[in-house]
Amino acid sequence: MLWITDEGKPEDSFRYAVSDVLVRAKTQFQDLAIVDTTAYGKALVLDGNWQSCVADEFLYHEPLVQPALLVHGSPKRVAILGGGEGGTLREVLRWSCVERAVMIDLDEDVVAACKEFLPEMHQGAFDDPRAEVQICDATSWLDTTDEKFDVVISDLSEPLEHGPSYQLFTQEYFQQVRRVLRPDGIFAIQAGSVAPHEITVFARVASTLRTVFEVVRPYASFVPSFAAPWGFLLASSEHDRDLPSPESVDRMIRTTTSGGLRMLDGESFRGLFSTSAHIRSAISAETTVYTLADPPQI
Amino acid sequence: MLWITDEGKPEDSFRYAVSDVLVRAKTQFQDLAIVDTTAYGKALVLDGNWQSCVADEFLYHEPLVQPALLVHGSPKRVAILGGGEGGTLREVLRWSCVERAVMIDLDEDVVAACKEFLPEMHQGAFDDPRAEVQICDATSWLDTTDEKFDVVISDLSEPLEHGPSYQLFTQEYFQQVRRVLRPDGIFAIQAGSVAPHEITVFARVASTLRTVFEVVRPYASFVPSFAAPWGFLLASSEHDRDLPSPESVDRMIRTTTSGGLRMLDGESFRGLFSTSAHIRSAISAETTVYTLADPPQI
Amino acid sequence: MLWITDEGKPEDSFRYAVSDVLVRAKTQFQDLAIVDTTAYGKALVLDGNWQSCVADEFLYHEPLVQPALLVHGSPKRVAILGGGEGGTLREVLRWSCVERAVMIDLDEDVVAACKEFLPEMHQGAFDDPRAEVQICDATSWLDTTDEKFDVVISDLSEPLEHGPSYQLFTQEYFQQVRRVLRPDGIFAIQAGSVAPHEITVFARVASTLRTVFEVVRPYASFVPSFAAPWGFLLASSEHDRDLPSPESVDRMIRTTTSGGLRMLDGESFRGLFSTSAHIRSAISAETTVYTLADPPQI
Amino acid sequence: MLWITDEGKPEDSFRYAVSDVLVRAKTQFQDLAIVDTTAYGKALVLDGNWQSCVADEFLYHEPLVQPALLVHGSPKRVAILGGGEGGTLREVLRWSCVERAVMIDLDEDVVAACKEFLPEMHQGAFDDPRAEVQICDATSWLDTTDEKFDVVISDLSEPLEHGPSYQLFTQEYFQQVRRVLRPDGIFAIQAGSVAPHEITVFARVASTLRTVFEVVRPYASFVPSFAAPWGFLLASSEHDRDLPSPESVDRMIRTTTSGGLRMLDGESFRGLFSTSAHIRSAISAETTVYTLADPPQI
């Protein structure tokens, strides 16, 4: 039997039965694998870390993208940091008011492999005329771009020490994100597991965001193949914007998107932001701020 | 290195690093293990199936118990089917209005081992004068008891074919549960994974409950060490009872419980019942009804 | 990380790190995989059972083939039952006196895949003009062929109940092997692990051979990637033939083979047939005879 | 299911099903576990490295001890470096001419645990009046003892870098061993795997011994639970001593030991020293010498 194990947690590891290996390569930046699994369908694995799979990626990509767009209400320009599989781009492009979606990804080979082997994830999003993929480091892009966006979505791999994305979880780069956002813009970021014994990194990302943005809202979604409840944060500069009501969410989805959502509607939107008390406690107790001088260490 | 693997999903199995084995025994009914794990603390494992662990059992036991008691509002008599670890009993006894909590468990050895080795779970609940443990088969108990209860909680192991508890997931035994409930009584049941690729059993339990109870409400909580979002169902015979508001939940917790909840409060109560659309779709599409003649087959 | 586990021993399994998957297919008869492993090089895996790998196949193929040819002394016609990888054929063709080597394998797809992806194993043997591959069931071939051979080598997968080769480990088929051997012919068979806790099948194959052949000699070789010492048996009808001396073995290798052996020479030939006492004890105590009516059950 | 994995080879690891954990402790020097396994019986595991198990320890302890005693012929005083389980001591004490057997082990807790929980291994050897256990570092003992021995047996754990025993695989300590041997004394040492892809350490230990002793003889035994053929070396200072013949070995075993050997007799003794050509090639090609300044690095 062939298996893949998630190296993210060496001690407590999940092993998935693999029925086929579609791609296995060393790119310039990382070890890339696209495998077909018995239970979870096709999956993308980078440097041994499970990224997403066909069976439950909607429980990751919908919560990562839709809340920011729904809270904004009429997004026209959206930037995505990372997002190789194209699932994040797909979710953004559901919105008919979106005129431009720029995706910044470091690794051309990952994007090309996902384009070819994971059509179930991107569903043609890369061919949408509103989409543009820029192959470059998100830090350089944030340092140099002049564009302004309604929504920025951070869909980067974990902030591993010495890894390619740890800088993008620091105060300095959250300030850069704020710089490229319009005043009423929204920033959404995936920020790791909120399992009780692993919630520290998530809480520190929240604590760091609070030093840059006026409003920071945590939420979480169950992603079974991650073997953990996954945490996201929504950050913005306006104090006075409430979350839309379930009815309003249902109406926006009906009128301004092409539909097809499997997880998100008015009810589950409300559910996402009605988090378990242990998540709120962990965040409110946390004071550590990640900076370039003192970045995440995992 | 010492490990324990969850045999529930042989293909896609989680392995946990084990630092110590506290109990390992064959009881009259099952294979019993209590182990100490590196990441999740002490855990109970029956027949190779992970039951619960200290690190995240509150994400299972609070949602299993508190919603039923909160929806009822003033529970006096509560019955628990199964519940060996004592965590379910502990949650019931937080309520000061509860006068009697009867726990029906098949396996005396499991209860005794949990009492001795898992004080973190029961927290002394077995010694509460309101608690009574009856060692017998829950089917026999349901067939013969004359008592009536405000709340019945089903905390049984999975309905495995030929396993000890599959009968208790059938229409016939849900009717017996209804028989021992007062007219305004509430039934809460843990009913398995709601991961998209595994949700069928949960949906069928819901479908079966709907043939017996007027109101059936699904909800889910992510239990990291289960590597899946876990599904529960709340069933009752009264059409017109709404869920309490977040404020009302917070008030009840403050005034009628001894406190100490880590996951559940008004906000997360609302969150629990604001489920992902995929859960509601799976349930509404399901028509299979489990009966003694046609029970779960897993 | 990608792994392959040997399903032969589900409880005590070896897992090998896989760097690449070269072939993964369902053939008409079995599940076929050729993988590249980190430590053992390329490996052939059939139905989840490890067959052989580049790093140590010489510790299997040399002992399987060379002793029979050396004991015979001047083999001209050799038949191989099974032997998909071509490693057995390669060993036979080292002998310059061999005029014809017929290999009977059930599965054309396995042979084709090995030809393409495992050149390190067959080393061109399939293209030798003396070699002929017949794709058919070894039982049918033994039932119908009119040819006579100096040496027959059984290189079949384990005699699993309901598997494709269990019949070829029975008294009836050992009689058929005897039928296709010349009077001074030699039969060599791989017959499974001789680890103390697993030696029963090996001992029973020996016991069965003893009912058909006058002389049956056990021997064993260490194959690290099998995680077990591997047992072979040499059977013949002549009482009076001694094993060649180490000097005689070295001379034959020098004069009648093309050389290139890595494991076998006069010294190690003597070592192979100087077995551990526990192997001889197990064999002499065994009386079970495998027949078509009462075949191996593993 | 409970498992233990051998950490010696993280990539290609063997996992053993564990039915019970008898001891789990941190001693002053290492992590100690004695587990009962489903297939291999009770096993000793130190720092996650499998040491030996009841099912096949005789394939390790008999070859480690008996050849040295047989080659000597009339051993009276024997020293054992390491040997916690007592299996090595047991083998030495089979010889009726042995008057004194001194075992030097670093870790009192390991010895005590083996004494209590592994009676199948030591079989009472620790209580033999000829046995003496000294708890101390083998390097200190070799540096200071004035005793002279007929046979010294090194039964130490692998020479891991920074591990407790790497010094005892260097030229300097082989000289100390020579110092405590009588002129006709024999030194036997276990020296690791002789699997083709792992044989380097073994070859270097041989190469190092050759700089200290006149005669160095390699031999190997397959220990299934080690998942590798295991290499040993016999070293002595006398040029002219031949190995005893199989008949002579059988006679010595019959007349000067208490019997009970399961693996070793005249035939298998000859087999042990008739090694695979690849082992001899690896050794003769190796020139590296381990010294305190340049010790093993694994």
Coordinates of N, CA and C in Angstrom, one line a residue, chain B residues 26-157:
Chain B
K26 N -8.3 -6.7 28.4 CA -9.5 -7.2 27.7 C -10.6 -7.3 28.8
T27 N -11.7 -6.5 28.5 CA -12.8 -6.6 29.5 C -13.8 -7.7 28.9
Q28 N -14.9 -7.9 29.6 CA -15.9 -8.9 29.1 C -16.4 -8.5 27.7
F29 N -16.3 -7.2 27.4 CA -17.0 -6.7 26.1 C -16.0 -6.2 25.1
Q30 N -14.9 -5.7 25.5 CA -14.0 -5.0 24.5 C -12.6 -4.9 25.0
D31 N -11.8 -4.5 24.1 CA -10.4 -4.2 24.4 C -10.2 -2.8 24.9
L32 N -9.7 -2.7 26.1 CA -9.6 -1.4 26.8 C -8.2 -0.9 26.9
A33 N -7.9 0.4 26.5 CA -6.6 1.0 26.7 C -6.8 2.4 27.2
I34 N -6.0 2.8 28.2 CA -5.9 4.2 28.6 C -4.4 4.5 28.4
V35 N -4.1 5.4 27.5 CA -2.7 5.8 27.2 C -2.5 7.3 27.5
D36 N -1.2 7.6 27.7 CA -0.9 9.0 27.8 C -0.2 9.4 26.5
T37 N -0.6 10.4 25.8 CA -0.1 10.8 24.5 C 0.8 12.0 24.7
T38 N 1.7 12.2 23.8 CA 2.6 13.3 23.8 C 1.9 14.6 23.6
A39 N 1.0 14.7 22.6 CA 0.4 15.9 22.3 C -1.0 16.1 22.8
Y40 N -1.8 15.0 23.1 CA -3.2 15.2 23.5 C -3.5 14.7 24.9
G41 N -2.4 14.5 25.7 CA -2.7 14.0 27.0 C -3.3 12.6 27.1
K42 N -3.9 12.3 28.2 CA -4.4 11.0 28.4 C -5.6 10.7 27.5
A43 N -5.7 9.5 27.0 CA -6.8 9.1 26.1 C -7.4 7.8 26.4
L44 N -8.7 7.6 26.2 CA -9.4 6.3 26.3 C -9.6 5.8 24.9
V45 N -9.2 4.5 24.7 CA -9.3 3.8 23.4 C -10.0 2.5 23.6
L46 N -11.1 2.3 22.9 CA -11.9 1.0 23.1 C -11.9 0.3 21.7
D47 N -11.5 -1.0 21.8 CA -11.4 -1.8 20.6 C -10.6 -1.1 19.5
G48 N -9.6 -0.4 19.9 CA -8.7 0.3 18.9 C -9.3 1.6 18.4
N49 N -10.5 2.0 18.8 CA -11.1 3.2 18.4 C -11.0 4.3 19.5
W50 N -10.4 5.3 19.1 CA -10.1 6.5 19.9 C -11.5 7.0 20.4
Q51 N -11.6 7.2 21.8 CA -12.9 7.7 22.3 C -12.8 9.2 22.7
S52 N -11.8 9.5 23.5 CA -11.7 10.9 23.8 C -10.4 11.1 24.6
C53 N -9.9 12.3 24.6 CA -8.6 12.6 25.2 C -8.7 13.9 26.0
V54 N -7.8 14.1 27.0 CA -7.9 15.2 27.9 C -7.7 16.6 27.1
A55 N -6.9 16.6 26.1 CA -6.6 17.9 25.4 C -7.8 18.5 24.8
D56 N -8.7 17.7 24.2 CA -9.8 18.3 23.5 C -11.2 17.7 23.8
E57 N -11.3 16.9 24.9 CA -12.6 16.3 25.1 C -13.7 17.3 25.4
F58 N -13.3 18.5 25.8 CA -14.3 19.5 26.1 C -15.0 19.9 24.8
L59 N -14.3 19.8 23.7 CA -15.0 20.1 22.4 C -15.9 19.0 21.9
Y60 N -15.9 17.9 22.7 CA -16.9 16.8 22.4 C -18.0 16.8 23.5
H61 N -17.6 16.8 24.8 CA -18.5 16.7 25.9 C -19.4 17.9 26.1
E62 N -18.9 19.1 26.0 CA -19.8 20.3 26.1 C -20.8 20.3 25.1
P63 N -20.5 20.2 23.8 CA -21.6 20.2 22.8 C -22.5 19.0 22.9
L64 N -22.0 17.8 23.3 CA -22.9 16.7 23.5 C -24.0 17.0 24.5
V65 N -23.6 17.6 25.6 CA -24.5 17.7 26.8 C -25.2 19.1 26.9
Q66 N -24.5 20.2 26.8 CA -25.0 21.5 27.2 C -26.2 21.9 26.3
P67 N -26.2 21.7 25.0 CA -27.3 22.2 24.2 C -28.7 21.6 24.6
A68 N -28.7 20.3 24.9 CA -30.0 19.7 25.3 C -30.5 20.3 26.6
L69 N -29.5 20.5 27.6 CA -30.0 21.1 28.9 C -30.4 22.5 28.7
L70 N -29.7 23.2 27.8 CA -30.0 24.7 27.6 C -31.4 24.8 26.9
V71 N -31.6 23.9 25.9 CA -32.9 24.0 25.2 C -34.0 23.6 26.2
H72 N -33.8 22.6 27.1 CA -34.8 22.3 28.0 C -35.0 23.4 29.0
G73 N -33.9 23.9 29.6 CA -34.0 25.1 30.5 C -34.0 24.8 31.9
S74 N -34.7 23.7 32.3 CA -34.7 23.4 33.8 C -34.7 21.9 34.0
P75 N -33.7 21.2 33.5 CA -33.7 19.8 33.6 C -33.5 19.3 35.1
K76 N -34.3 18.3 35.4 CA -34.1 17.7 36.8 C -33.6 16.3 36.8
R77 N -34.1 15.6 35.8 CA -33.7 14.1 35.7 C -33.1 13.9 34.3
V78 N -31.9 13.4 34.3 CA -31.1 13.2 33.1 C -30.6 11.7 33.0
A79 N -30.8 11.1 31.9 CA -30.2 9.8 31.7 C -29.1 9.8 30.6
I80 N -28.1 9.1 30.9 CA -27.0 9.0 29.9 C -26.8 7.6 29.5
L81 N -26.9 7.3 28.2 CA -26.6 6.0 27.6 C -25.1 5.9 27.2
G82 N -24.4 5.0 27.9 CA -23.0 5.0 27.6 C -22.3 6.0 28.5
G83 N -21.2 6.6 28.0 CA -20.5 7.7 28.8 C -19.5 7.2 29.7
G84 N -18.8 6.1 29.5 CA -17.8 5.5 30.4 C -16.8 6.5 31.1
E85 N -16.3 7.4 30.3 CA -15.2 8.3 30.9 C -15.7 9.2 32.1
G86 N -17.0 9.4 32.1 CA -17.5 10.3 33.1 C -17.6 11.8 32.7
G87 N -17.1 12.1 31.5 CA -17.1 13.5 31.0 C -18.5 14.0 30.8
T88 N -19.4 13.1 30.3 CA -20.7 13.4 30.0 C -21.5 13.7 31.3
L89 N -21.2 12.8 32.3 CA -21.8 13.0 33.6 C -21.4 14.3 34.2
R90 N -20.1 14.6 34.1 CA -19.6 15.8 34.7 C -20.3 17.0 34.1
E91 N -20.5 17.0 32.8 CA -21.2 18.1 32.1 C -22.7 18.3 32.6
V92 N -23.3 17.1 32.8 CA -24.7 17.2 33.3 C -24.8 17.8 34.7
L93 N -23.8 17.4 35.5 CA -23.9 17.8 36.9 C -23.4 19.2 37.2
R94 N -23.0 19.9 36.1 CA -22.7 21.3 36.3 C -24.0 22.1 36.6
W95 N -25.2 21.5 36.2 CA -26.5 22.1 36.4 C -27.0 21.9 37.8
S96 N -27.2 23.0 38.5 CA -27.6 22.9 39.9 C -29.1 22.4 40.0
C97 N -29.9 22.6 38.9 CA -31.3 22.1 39.0 C -31.4 20.6 38.8
V98 N -30.3 20.0 38.3 CA -30.3 18.5 38.1 C -30.4 17.8 39.4
E99 N -31.4 17.0 39.6 CA -31.5 16.3 40.9 C -31.0 14.8 40.8
R100 N -31.1 14.3 39.6 CA -30.7 12.9 39.4 C -30.1 12.7 38.0
A101 N -28.9 12.1 38.0 CA -28.3 11.8 36.7 C -28.0 10.3 36.7
V102 N -28.6 9.5 35.8 CA -28.4 8.1 35.8 C -27.6 7.8 34.5
M103 N -26.5 7.1 34.7 CA -25.6 6.7 33.6 C -25.7 5.2 33.4
I104 N -26.0 4.8 32.2 CA -26.2 3.3 31.9 C -25.0 2.9 31.1
D105 N -24.1 2.1 31.6 CA -22.9 1.7 30.8 C -22.8 0.2 30.9
L106 N -22.5 -0.4 29.8 CA -22.4 -1.8 29.7 C -21.2 -2.4 30.4
D107 N -20.1 -1.6 30.5 CA -18.8 -2.3 30.8 C -18.3 -1.7 32.1
E108 N -18.4 -2.5 33.2 CA -18.0 -2.1 34.5 C -16.5 -1.8 34.6
D109 N -15.7 -2.6 33.8 CA -14.3 -2.4 33.8 C -13.8 -1.1 33.2
V110 N -14.6 -0.7 32.2 CA -14.2 0.6 31.6 C -14.5 1.7 32.6
V111 N -15.7 1.7 33.2 CA -16.0 2.7 34.1 C -15.0 2.8 35.3
A112 N -14.7 1.6 35.8 CA -13.7 1.6 36.9 C -12.3 2.1 36.5
A113 N -11.9 1.7 35.3 CA -10.6 2.2 34.9 C -10.6 3.7 34.6
C114 N -11.7 4.3 34.1 CA -11.8 5.7 33.9 C -11.8 6.4 35.2
K115 N -12.6 5.9 36.2 CA -12.6 6.5 37.5 C -11.2 6.6 38.1
E116 N -10.4 5.5 37.9 CA -9.1 5.6 38.6 C -8.1 6.4 37.7
F117 N -8.1 6.2 36.4 CA -7.0 6.8 35.6 C -7.3 8.1 34.9
L118 N -8.6 8.5 34.8 CA -8.9 9.7 34.1 C -9.7 10.7 35.0
P119 N -9.1 11.0 36.1 CA -9.8 12.0 37.0 C -9.9 13.4 36.2
E120 N -9.0 13.7 35.3 CA -9.2 14.9 34.5 C -10.5 14.9 33.7
M121 N -11.0 13.8 33.4 CA -12.3 13.7 32.7 C -13.5 13.8 33.6
H122 N -13.6 12.9 34.5 CA -14.8 12.9 35.3 C -14.8 14.0 36.4
Q123 N -13.6 14.4 36.8 CA -13.5 15.5 37.8 C -14.4 15.2 39.1
G124 N -14.4 14.0 39.5 CA -15.1 13.6 40.7 C -16.6 13.4 40.5
A125 N -17.1 13.4 39.2 CA -18.5 13.3 39.0 C -19.2 12.0 39.5
F126 N -18.4 11.0 39.5 CA -18.9 9.7 40.0 C -19.3 9.7 41.5
D127 N -18.7 10.6 42.2 CA -18.9 10.7 43.6 C -20.0 11.7 44.0
D128 N -20.6 12.4 43.0 CA -21.7 13.3 43.3 C -22.9 12.5 43.7
P129 N -23.5 12.9 44.9 CA -24.7 12.1 45.4 C -25.8 12.1 44.4
R130 N -25.9 13.0 43.4 CA -27.0 13.0 42.4 C -26.7 11.9 41.3
A131 N -25.5 11.4 41.3 CA -25.2 10.5 40.2 C -25.4 9.0 40.5
E132 N -25.9 8.3 39.6 CA -26.1 6.8 39.8 C -25.6 6.1 38.5
V133 N -24.7 5.2 38.7 CA -24.2 4.4 37.5 C -24.8 3.0 37.6
Q134 N -25.5 2.7 36.5 CA -26.1 1.3 36.4 C -25.3 0.6 35.3
I135 N -24.8 -0.6 35.7 CA -24.0 -1.4 34.7 C -25.0 -2.3 34.1
C136 N -25.4 -2.0 32.9 CA -26.3 -2.9 32.1 C -26.4 -2.4 30.7
D137 N -26.9 -3.3 29.9 CA -27.1 -3.0 28.4 C -28.1 -1.9 28.3
A138 N -27.8 -0.8 27.6 CA -28.8 0.3 27.4 C -30.1 -0.2 26.7
T139 N -30.0 -1.2 25.9 CA -31.3 -1.7 25.3 C -32.2 -2.3 26.4
S140 N -31.6 -3.1 27.2 CA -32.4 -3.7 28.3 C -33.0 -2.6 29.2
W141 N -32.1 -1.7 29.5 CA -32.6 -0.6 30.4 C -33.7 0.1 29.8
L142 N -33.6 0.5 28.5 CA -34.7 1.2 27.8 C -36.0 0.4 27.7
D143 N -35.8 -0.9 27.6 CA -36.9 -1.8 27.5 C -37.7 -2.0 28.8
T144 N -37.0 -1.7 29.9 CA -37.6 -2.1 31.2 C -37.8 -0.9 32.2
T145 N -37.1 0.2 32.0 CA -37.2 1.2 33.1 C -38.6 1.9 33.1
D146 N -39.0 2.3 34.3 CA -40.3 3.0 34.4 C -40.1 4.5 34.6
E147 N -38.8 4.9 34.8 CA -38.5 6.3 35.1 C -38.8 7.2 33.8
K148 N -39.1 8.4 34.1 CA -39.2 9.4 33.0 C -38.1 10.5 33.2
F149 N -37.6 11.0 32.1 CA -36.5 11.9 32.1 C -36.7 13.2 31.3
D150 N -36.1 14.3 31.8 CA -36.2 15.6 31.1 C -35.2 15.5 29.8
V151 N -34.1 14.9 30.0 CA -33.1 14.8 29.0 C -32.5 13.4 28.9
V152 N -32.4 12.9 27.7 CA -31.6 11.6 27.5 C -30.5 11.9 26.6
I153 N -29.3 11.5 27.0 CA -28.1 11.7 26.2 C -27.5 10.4 25.7
S154 N -27.3 10.2 24.4 CA -26.7 9.0 23.9 C -25.3 9.2 23.6
D155 N -24.4 8.6 24.4 CA -23.0 8.8 24.3 C -22.3 7.5 24.0
L156 N -22.8 6.8 23.0 CA -22.4 5.4 22.7 C -21.3 5.4 21.6
S157 N -20.6 4.3 21.6 CA -19.6 4.2 20.6 C -20.3 4.0 19.2

